[in-house]
mmCIF file of C-alpha atoms in Angstrom:
data_model
loop_
_atom_site.group_PDB
_atom_site.id
_atom_site.type_symbol
_atom_site.label_atom_id
_atom_site.label_comp_id
_atom_site.label_asym_id
_atom_site.label_seq_id
_atom_site.Cartn_x
_atom_site.Cartn_y
_atom_site.Cartn_z
ATOM 1 C CA MET A 1 0.319 0.032 -0.200
ATOM 2 C CA PHE A 2 1.397 3.635 -0.540
ATOM 3 C CA GLY A 3 0.263 6.880 0.901
ATOM 4 C CA LEU A 4 1.153 10.420 1.796
ATOM 5 C CA ARG A 5 1.062 12.045 4.800
ATOM 6 C CA PHE A 6 2.749 15.410 6.133
ATOM 7 C CA ILE A 7 5.080 15.470 9.037
ATOM 8 C CA ASP A 8 6.553 18.569 10.574
ATOM 9 C CA GLY A 9 5.216 20.458 7.164
ATOM 10 C CA GLN A 10 6.747 18.143 5.147
ATOM 11 C CA GLU A 11 5.471 15.452 3.034
ATOM 12 C CA THR A 12 6.075 12.286 3.601
ATOM 13 C CA ALA A 13 5.620 8.980 1.290
ATOM 14 C CA GLN A 14 4.602 5.835 3.544
ATOM 15 C CA THR A 15 4.982 2.547 2.017
ATOM 16 C CA SER A 16 4.184 -0.891 3.751
ATOM 17 C CA LEU A 17 5.099 -4.463 2.667
ATOM 18 C CA GLU A 18 4.501 -6.961 4.709
ATOM 19 C CA SER A 19 6.558 -6.531 7.461
ATOM 20 C CA SER A 20 8.452 -3.528 6.899
ATOM 21 C CA THR A 21 7.392 0.286 6.929
ATOM 22 C CA GLN A 22 9.570 2.960 5.021
ATOM 23 C CA ILE A 23 9.173 6.484 5.164
ATOM 24 C CA PHE A 24 10.433 8.775 2.788
ATOM 25 C CA ILE A 25 10.579 12.612 3.896
ATOM 26 C CA LEU A 26 10.489 14.623 0.581
ATOM 27 C CA PRO A 27 12.207 18.329 0.930
ATOM 28 C CA ARG A 28 10.334 21.584 0.692
ATOM 29 C CA PRO A 29 12.756 22.051 -2.888
ATOM 30 C CA LEU A 30 10.859 19.225 -4.414
ATOM 31 C CA LEU A 31 7.676 19.667 -3.122
ATOM 32 C CA TRP A 32 7.756 23.338 -4.734
ATOM 33 C CA LEU A 33 8.787 22.014 -7.843
ATOM 34 C CA ASN A 34 6.167 19.435 -7.777
ATOM 35 C CA ARG A 35 3.307 21.924 -7.170
ATOM 36 C CA VAL A 36 5.160 24.264 -9.949
ATOM 37 C CA TYR A 37 5.015 21.161 -12.422
ATOM 38 C CA VAL A 38 1.425 20.485 -11.349
ATOM 39 C CA ARG A 39 0.338 24.177 -12.315
ATOM 40 C CA LEU A 40 2.085 24.332 -15.347
ATOM 41 C CA LYS A 41 0.026 21.125 -16.432
ATOM 42 C CA THR A 42 -3.038 22.452 -15.317
ATOM 43 C CA MET A 43 -2.278 25.806 -17.300
ATOM 44 C CA LEU A 44 -1.010 24.188 -20.681
ATOM 45 C CA GLY A 45 -3.457 21.321 -20.641
ATOM 46 C CA LYS A 46 -6.177 21.142 -23.363
ATOM 47 C CA PRO A 47 -10.101 21.256 -22.224
ATOM 48 C CA LEU A 48 -11.521 18.147 -21.988
ATOM 49 C CA GLU A 49 -13.749 17.266 -24.869
ATOM 50 C CA ARG A 50 -16.325 15.714 -22.408
ATOM 51 C CA ASN A 51 -17.059 19.173 -21.196
ATOM 52 C CA VAL A 52 -17.187 21.056 -24.611
ATOM 53 C CA LEU A 53 -20.668 21.653 -25.644
ATOM 54 C CA PRO A 54 -21.660 19.897 -29.121
ATOM 55 C CA GLN A 55 -21.539 21.915 -32.155
ATOM 56 C CA HIS A 56 -23.949 21.589 -35.226
ATOM 57 C CA SER A 57 -23.505 22.133 -38.406
ATOM 58 C CA GLY A 58 -25.646 22.822 -41.127
ATOM 59 C CA ASN A 59 -24.788 20.305 -43.468
ATOM 60 C CA THR A 60 -25.605 17.351 -41.470
ATOM 61 C CA THR A 61 -27.635 15.117 -43.496
ATOM 62 C CA THR A 62 -30.601 13.332 -40.878
ATOM 63 C CA THR A 63 -30.697 9.655 -41.896
ATOM 64 C CA HIS A 64 -33.881 8.813 -39.523
ATOM 65 C CA SER A 65 -37.447 9.579 -39.993
ATOM 66 C CA LEU A 66 -39.015 12.237 -37.849
ATOM 67 C CA GLN A 67 -41.168 9.732 -36.209
ATOM 68 C CA ARG A 68 -37.798 7.594 -34.632
ATOM 69 C CA THR A 69 -35.741 10.652 -33.676
ATOM 70 C CA PRO A 70 -36.285 10.591 -30.221
ATOM 71 C CA THR A 71 -37.363 14.467 -28.924
ATOM 72 C CA GLN A 72 -34.603 16.197 -27.109
ATOM 73 C CA PRO A 73 -34.802 17.248 -23.784
ATOM 74 C CA GLN A 74 -34.779 20.904 -23.235
ATOM 75 C CA ARG A 75 -31.316 22.121 -21.565
ATOM 76 C CA LEU A 76 -32.186 24.234 -18.592
ATOM 77 C CA LEU A 77 -29.912 23.490 -15.708
ATOM 78 C CA HIS A 78 -27.133 26.832 -15.716
ATOM 79 C CA LEU A 79 -24.391 27.172 -13.053
ATOM 80 C CA LEU A 80 -23.222 31.443 -13.191
ATOM 81 C CA THR A 81 -20.038 31.714 -12.916
ATOM 82 C CA SER A 82 -18.206 35.315 -12.661
ATOM 83 C CA MET A 83 -14.384 35.956 -13.341
ATOM 84 C CA ARG A 84 -12.264 39.048 -13.993
ATOM 85 C CA SER A 85 -12.702 40.266 -17.860
ATOM 86 C CA ALA A 86 -10.710 42.882 -19.451
ATOM 87 C CA ARG A 87 -13.820 44.529 -21.077
ATOM 88 C CA LEU A 88 -16.309 44.605 -18.092
ATOM 89 C CA GLY A 89 -14.422 44.045 -15.660
ATOM 90 C CA LYS A 90 -16.056 41.231 -14.231
ATOM 91 C CA GLY A 91 -17.607 38.974 -16.282
ATOM 92 C CA LEU A 92 -20.512 36.434 -15.949
ATOM 93 C CA TYR A 93 -20.609 32.883 -18.054
ATOM 94 C CA GLN A 94 -23.651 30.547 -17.672
ATOM 95 C CA GLY A 95 -22.607 27.335 -18.309
ATOM 96 C CA CYS A 96 -24.996 24.473 -19.277
ATOM 97 C CA ILE A 97 -24.474 21.450 -16.867
ATOM 98 C CA ASP A 98 -27.425 19.121 -17.628
ATOM 99 C CA ALA A 99 -24.658 16.505 -18.163
ATOM 100 C CA ILE A 100 -23.078 16.830 -14.775
ATOM 101 C CA LYS A 101 -24.030 14.117 -12.686
ATOM 102 C CA THR A 102 -20.926 14.225 -9.548
ATOM 103 C CA ASP A 103 -18.924 16.870 -8.246
ATOM 104 C CA ARG A 104 -15.434 15.394 -9.758
ATOM 105 C CA GLN A 105 -17.105 16.249 -13.062
ATOM 106 C CA LEU A 106 -18.196 19.466 -11.676
ATOM 107 C CA PHE A 107 -14.942 21.285 -11.361
ATOM 108 C CA ASP A 108 -13.483 19.643 -14.706
ATOM 109 C CA PHE A 109 -15.807 21.574 -16.137
ATOM 110 C CA LEU A 110 -14.864 24.356 -13.725
ATOM 111 C CA ARG A 111 -11.294 24.362 -14.979
ATOM 112 C CA ASP A 112 -12.354 23.772 -18.774
ATOM 113 C CA LEU A 113 -14.323 26.468 -18.105
ATOM 114 C CA TYR A 114 -11.846 29.021 -16.146
ATOM 115 C CA LYS A 115 -9.111 27.924 -18.892
ATOM 116 C CA SER A 116 -11.325 28.526 -22.123
ATOM 117 C CA LYS A 117 -12.294 32.189 -20.747
ATOM 118 C CA ARG A 118 -8.736 33.108 -19.531
ATOM 119 C CA GLY A 119 -6.539 31.408 -22.088
ATOM 120 C CA HIS A 120 -3.359 29.649 -21.667
ATOM 121 C CA ILE A 121 -1.012 32.678 -22.397
ATOM 122 C CA ARG A 122 -2.822 35.467 -20.392
ATOM 123 C CA THR A 123 -2.715 33.067 -17.279
ATOM 124 C CA LEU A 124 1.038 32.529 -17.547
ATOM 125 C CA CYS A 125 1.502 36.410 -18.306
ATOM 126 C CA SER A 126 -0.721 37.691 -15.163
ATOM 127 C CA LEU A 127 1.118 35.013 -12.866
ATOM 128 C CA LYS A 128 -2.160 34.929 -11.472
ATOM 129 C CA THR A 129 -3.807 31.680 -10.033
ATOM 130 C CA VAL A 130 -7.300 31.047 -8.444
ATOM 131 C CA LYS A 131 -7.054 31.315 -4.635
ATOM 132 C CA GLY A 132 -10.744 31.268 -3.929
ATOM 133 C CA ILE A 133 -14.135 30.378 -5.297
ATOM 134 C CA HIS A 134 -17.100 32.152 -3.470
ATOM 135 C CA ILE A 135 -20.615 31.421 -3.447
ATOM 136 C CA VAL A 136 -22.060 34.866 -4.405
ATOM 137 C CA GLY A 137 -24.930 36.757 -5.387
ATOM 138 C CA PHE A 138 -25.106 38.609 -8.310
ATOM 139 C CA ASN A 139 -26.354 42.238 -9.628
ATOM 140 C CA LEU A 140 -26.683 41.788 -13.765
ATOM 141 C CA PHE A 141 -26.848 45.144 -15.748
ATOM 142 C CA ALA A 142 -27.401 45.610 -19.307
ATOM 143 C CA GLY A 143 -24.436 45.324 -21.573
ATOM 144 C CA GLY A 144 -23.409 42.440 -19.128
ATOM 145 C CA ALA A 145 -21.387 44.348 -16.725
ATOM 146 C CA VAL A 146 -21.358 42.157 -13.187
ATOM 147 C CA GLU A 147 -21.600 43.458 -9.761
ATOM 148 C CA VAL A 148 -21.015 40.639 -7.676
ATOM 149 C CA ARG A 149 -21.980 40.918 -3.649
ATOM 150 C CA HIS A 150 -19.380 39.337 -1.689
ATOM 151 C CA HIS A 151 -20.033 38.230 1.799
ATOM 152 C CA LYS A 152 -17.855 40.152 3.917
ATOM 153 C CA GLU A 153 -19.224 43.449 2.148
ATOM 154 C CA CYS A 154 -22.806 42.900 1.585
ATOM 155 C CA CYS A 155 -24.048 40.396 4.255
ATOM 156 C CA LYS A 156 -24.366 42.198 7.456
ATOM 157 C CA GLN A 157 -26.691 39.905 9.253
ATOM 158 C CA ASP A 158 -27.926 37.207 7.616
ATOM 159 C CA CYS A 159 -26.166 35.595 4.635
ATOM 160 C CA THR A 160 -27.909 36.515 0.973
ATOM 161 C CA CYS A 161 -25.328 34.591 -0.920
ATOM 162 C CA LEU A 162 -28.087 32.194 -1.257
ATOM 163 C CA PRO A 163 -31.375 32.638 -3.088
ATOM 164 C CA PRO A 164 -34.485 33.018 -0.947
ATOM 165 C CA ALA A 165 -36.812 29.957 -0.215
ATOM 166 C CA ALA A 166 -39.505 31.581 -2.040
ATOM 167 C CA LEU A 167 -37.115 30.840 -5.339
ATOM 168 C CA VAL A 168 -35.892 27.443 -4.590
ATOM 169 C CA GLN A 169 -37.259 24.269 -5.320
ATOM 170 C CA PRO A 170 -39.627 23.212 -4.150
ATOM 171 C CA SER A 171 -41.505 26.534 -4.248
ATOM 172 C CA GLU A 172 -43.857 27.291 -7.010
ATOM 173 C CA ASN A 173 -41.908 29.603 -8.231
ATOM 174 C CA ALA A 174 -38.748 28.371 -8.021
ATOM 175 C CA GLU A 175 -35.914 29.146 -10.349
ATOM 176 C CA TYR A 176 -32.732 27.738 -8.075
ATOM 177 C CA GLN A 177 -32.005 24.266 -6.617
ATOM 178 C CA CYS A 178 -29.619 24.281 -3.792
ATOM 179 C CA TYR A 179 -29.764 22.912 -0.097
ATOM 180 C CA PRO A 180 -30.361 24.453 2.493
ATOM 181 C CA ALA A 181 -31.797 27.885 0.608
ATOM 182 C CA GLY A 182 -31.147 31.474 1.809
ATOM 183 C CA PRO A 183 -30.998 33.199 3.824
ATOM 184 C CA LEU A 184 -28.596 31.371 6.254
ATOM 185 C CA LYS A 185 -27.489 32.653 9.653
ATOM 186 C CA TYR A 186 -23.564 31.226 9.759
ATOM 187 C CA GLY A 187 -22.765 32.134 6.092
ATOM 188 C CA PRO A 188 -22.312 30.608 3.025
ATOM 189 C CA PRO A 189 -22.506 26.917 2.968
ATOM 190 C CA ILE A 190 -19.166 25.905 1.829
ATOM 191 C CA LEU A 191 -15.848 28.267 2.194
ATOM 192 C CA PRO A 192 -14.033 29.582 -0.926
ATOM 193 C CA GLU A 193 -10.583 27.746 0.330
ATOM 194 C CA VAL A 194 -12.320 24.676 0.311
ATOM 195 C CA LEU A 195 -14.080 24.858 -3.378
ATOM 196 C CA ALA A 196 -10.704 26.156 -4.709
ATOM 197 C CA HIS A 197 -9.144 23.010 -3.029
ATOM 198 C CA PHE A 198 -11.305 20.829 -4.779
ATOM 199 C CA TYR A 199 -10.755 22.654 -8.027
ATOM 200 C CA SER A 200 -6.932 22.549 -7.592
ATOM 201 C CA SER A 201 -7.177 18.803 -7.091
ATOM 202 C CA PRO A 202 -10.521 17.236 -8.549
ATOM 203 C CA SER A 203 -8.867 13.566 -8.171
ATOM 204 C CA CYS A 204 -8.770 13.946 -4.347
ATOM 205 C CA ILE A 205 -12.766 13.822 -4.736
ATOM 206 C CA PRO A 206 -14.397 10.545 -4.574
ATOM 207 C CA GLU A 207 -16.576 9.300 -7.385
ATOM 208 C CA HIS A 208 -20.262 9.503 -7.161
ATOM 209 C CA VAL A 209 -19.954 11.825 -4.629
ATOM 210 C CA ARG A 210 -22.093 15.056 -5.402
ATOM 211 C CA SER A 211 -22.210 16.918 -1.782
ATOM 212 C CA VAL A 212 -20.769 20.431 -3.287
ATOM 213 C CA LEU A 213 -23.117 19.953 -6.441
ATOM 214 C CA ASP A 214 -26.212 19.910 -3.975
ATOM 215 C CA ARG A 215 -25.582 22.831 -2.076
ATOM 216 C CA LEU A 216 -24.478 25.518 -4.941
ATOM 217 C CA PRO A 217 -27.150 27.587 -6.258
ATOM 218 C CA ILE A 218 -28.145 25.935 -9.653
ATOM 219 C CA ARG A 219 -30.471 28.051 -11.918
ATOM 220 C CA ILE A 220 -33.271 25.577 -13.503
ATOM 221 C CA VAL A 221 -35.136 27.913 -15.826
ATOM 222 C CA GLY A 222 -32.297 29.044 -18.112
ATOM 223 C CA GLU A 223 -29.927 31.588 -18.761
ATOM 224 C CA LEU A 224 -30.497 35.115 -16.421
ATOM 225 C CA HIS A 225 -30.813 37.101 -19.450
ATOM 226 C CA GLU A 226 -30.071 40.979 -19.410
ATOM 227 C CA PRO A 227 -32.540 43.561 -18.075
ATOM 228 C CA ILE A 228 -33.815 46.376 -20.104
ATOM 229 C CA GLY A 229 -34.410 48.401 -16.427
ATOM 230 C CA GLU A 230 -33.506 47.051 -13.143
ATOM 231 C CA PRO A 231 -30.536 44.768 -12.790
ATOM 232 C CA ALA A 232 -31.383 41.023 -12.586
ATOM 233 C CA GLN A 233 -30.511 39.314 -9.238
ATOM 234 C CA GLY A 234 -29.075 36.293 -9.718
ATOM 235 C CA TRP A 235 -26.438 33.964 -7.658
ATOM 236 C CA GLY A 236 -23.926 31.760 -8.287
ATOM 237 C CA ILE A 237 -19.906 31.508 -7.690
ATOM 238 C CA TYR A 238 -17.254 33.820 -8.059
ATOM 239 C CA PHE A 239 -13.689 33.037 -9.017
ATOM 240 C CA HIS A 240 -11.297 35.168 -6.809
ATOM 241 C CA GLU A 241 -7.718 35.501 -8.485
ATOM 242 C CA GLY A 242 -4.662 36.071 -6.465
ATOM 243 C CA LEU A 243 -1.031 36.099 -6.827
ATOM 244 C CA ASP A 244 0.621 33.110 -7.998
ATOM 245 C CA SER A 245 3.537 32.469 -5.607
ATOM 246 C CA ASP A 246 4.836 29.515 -6.986
ATOM 247 C CA MET A 247 5.130 31.255 -10.447
ATOM 248 C CA ILE A 248 6.649 34.106 -9.246
ATOM 249 C CA THR A 249 9.179 32.244 -7.324
ATOM 250 C CA LEU A 250 10.159 30.430 -10.258
ATOM 251 C CA LEU A 251 10.462 32.878 -12.592
ATOM 252 C CA VAL A 252 12.733 34.852 -9.947
ATOM 253 C CA PHE A 253 14.629 32.289 -9.806
ATOM 254 C CA VAL A 254 15.120 31.342 -13.661
ATOM 255 C CA MET A 255 16.298 35.473 -13.933
ATOM 256 C CA PHE A 256 18.882 35.243 -11.329
ATOM 257 C CA PHE A 257 20.138 31.926 -12.144
ATOM 258 C CA THR A 258 20.576 32.613 -16.243
ATOM 259 C CA GLY A 259 21.966 36.727 -15.186
ATOM 260 C CA SER A 260 24.458 34.790 -12.667
ATOM 261 C CA LEU A 261 25.509 32.322 -15.249
ATOM 262 C CA ILE A 262 25.832 34.701 -18.124
ATOM 263 C CA PHE A 263 27.933 36.892 -16.249
ATOM 264 C CA GLY A 264 30.326 34.214 -14.724
ATOM 265 C CA ILE A 265 30.671 32.691 -18.591
ATOM 266 C CA LEU A 266 31.554 36.640 -20.004
ATOM 267 C CA TRP A 267 33.709 37.550 -16.981
ATOM 268 C CA SER A 268 35.676 34.457 -17.241
ATOM 269 C CA TYR A 269 36.147 34.874 -21.295
ATOM 270 C CA LEU A 270 37.135 38.757 -21.029
ATOM 271 C CA LYS A 271 38.873 38.583 -17.849
ATOM 272 C CA MET A 272 40.611 35.141 -17.541
ATOM 273 C CA ASP A 273 39.449 34.849 -13.779
ATOM 274 C CA VAL A 274 36.851 31.786 -13.532
ATOM 275 C CA GLN A 275 37.472 31.825 -9.406
ATOM 276 C CA GLY A 276 37.027 35.561 -9.430
ATOM 277 C CA ALA A 277 33.874 35.274 -11.733
ATOM 278 C CA PHE A 278 31.893 32.706 -10.263
ATOM 279 C CA GLY A 279 32.611 33.968 -6.777
ATOM 280 C CA VAL A 280 30.506 36.983 -7.813
ATOM 281 C CA SER A 281 27.911 34.884 -9.253
ATOM 282 C CA ALA A 282 27.637 32.914 -6.185
ATOM 283 C CA TYR A 283 26.863 35.988 -4.614
ATOM 284 C CA ILE A 284 24.047 36.935 -7.138
ATOM 285 C CA LEU A 285 22.349 33.627 -6.731
ATOM 286 C CA THR A 286 22.704 34.500 -2.887
ATOM 287 C CA ALA A 287 20.857 38.235 -3.300
ATOM 288 C CA GLY A 288 18.398 35.877 -5.532
ATOM 289 C CA ALA A 289 17.417 33.293 -2.907
ATOM 290 C CA ILE A 290 16.679 36.132 -0.436
ATOM 291 C CA LEU A 291 14.355 38.085 -3.062
ATOM 292 C CA VAL A 292 13.004 34.937 -3.960
ATOM 293 C CA SER A 293 11.522 34.686 -0.275
ATOM 294 C CA LEU A 294 10.526 38.036 -0.166
ATOM 295 C CA VAL A 295 8.375 37.703 -3.176
ATOM 296 C CA ALA A 296 6.955 34.646 -2.245
ATOM 297 C CA MET A 297 5.844 35.821 1.289
ATOM 298 C CA LYS A 298 4.269 38.856 -0.314
ATOM 299 C CA ALA A 299 2.312 37.179 -2.902
ATOM 300 C CA ASN A 300 1.147 34.569 -0.293
ATOM 301 C CA LYS A 301 -0.184 37.553 1.290
ATOM 302 C CA ALA A 302 -1.621 39.379 -1.665
#
């Protein structure tokens, strides 16, 4: 058997073979390199085809009779998702989730949605990542601009991050499905950090589990349309982004390492002093290591 656990802030791998147990402690640099590798793989990975909406071609020839063609069910379930937008500040995206039945499928869908809207190059250049996924209320204005009603700023007494019971099944005027319905006394049903953890590691969620899916406000009457007069009110999730400390650390390290290496080579070639050249390079790397630590601490606080 094989398992992972943490000892004094370090990740350990434990293996048990009949009568012997071995514990391998992975140093912090290896953990950091592993996180960077996973982050790059996530950013550059192709979206999963199972979550892409089907595309229809006008030249498709129908070979079955109308009587034998089954009626396609109307797609009504939508998850309202907001994230930063260059044009609108915050944009609203309404993904159809009729085919999603489990939490793992949900977070695979959210990862593909985020990558398709943000793009690989833009995500890398911005040096940002998802720090939290908040369950929030929205105000949708004409033109597509979105006001996100954050819990800390807008929920002074009861939490209104979920739709009220009058708009949730089994009400006759239901527009959403979720449990529990709002308003709540204790805040959102799931913390943003927990949702962000599941987002970064969907594989840690057991299959056939849907505890998160049941708690999210899912719109059951189609998309939320832009209003003509007053803003339209809706509920969903918001991607909170922050500086990616792992990518920033990698970038600063590569810059200092490359600079010190180039300096050492040029100084050795021009001055014929290999020892002095790489002595200065060592000081540059030391300064780079200190700067990397400061940048990582600042990024984690952001």
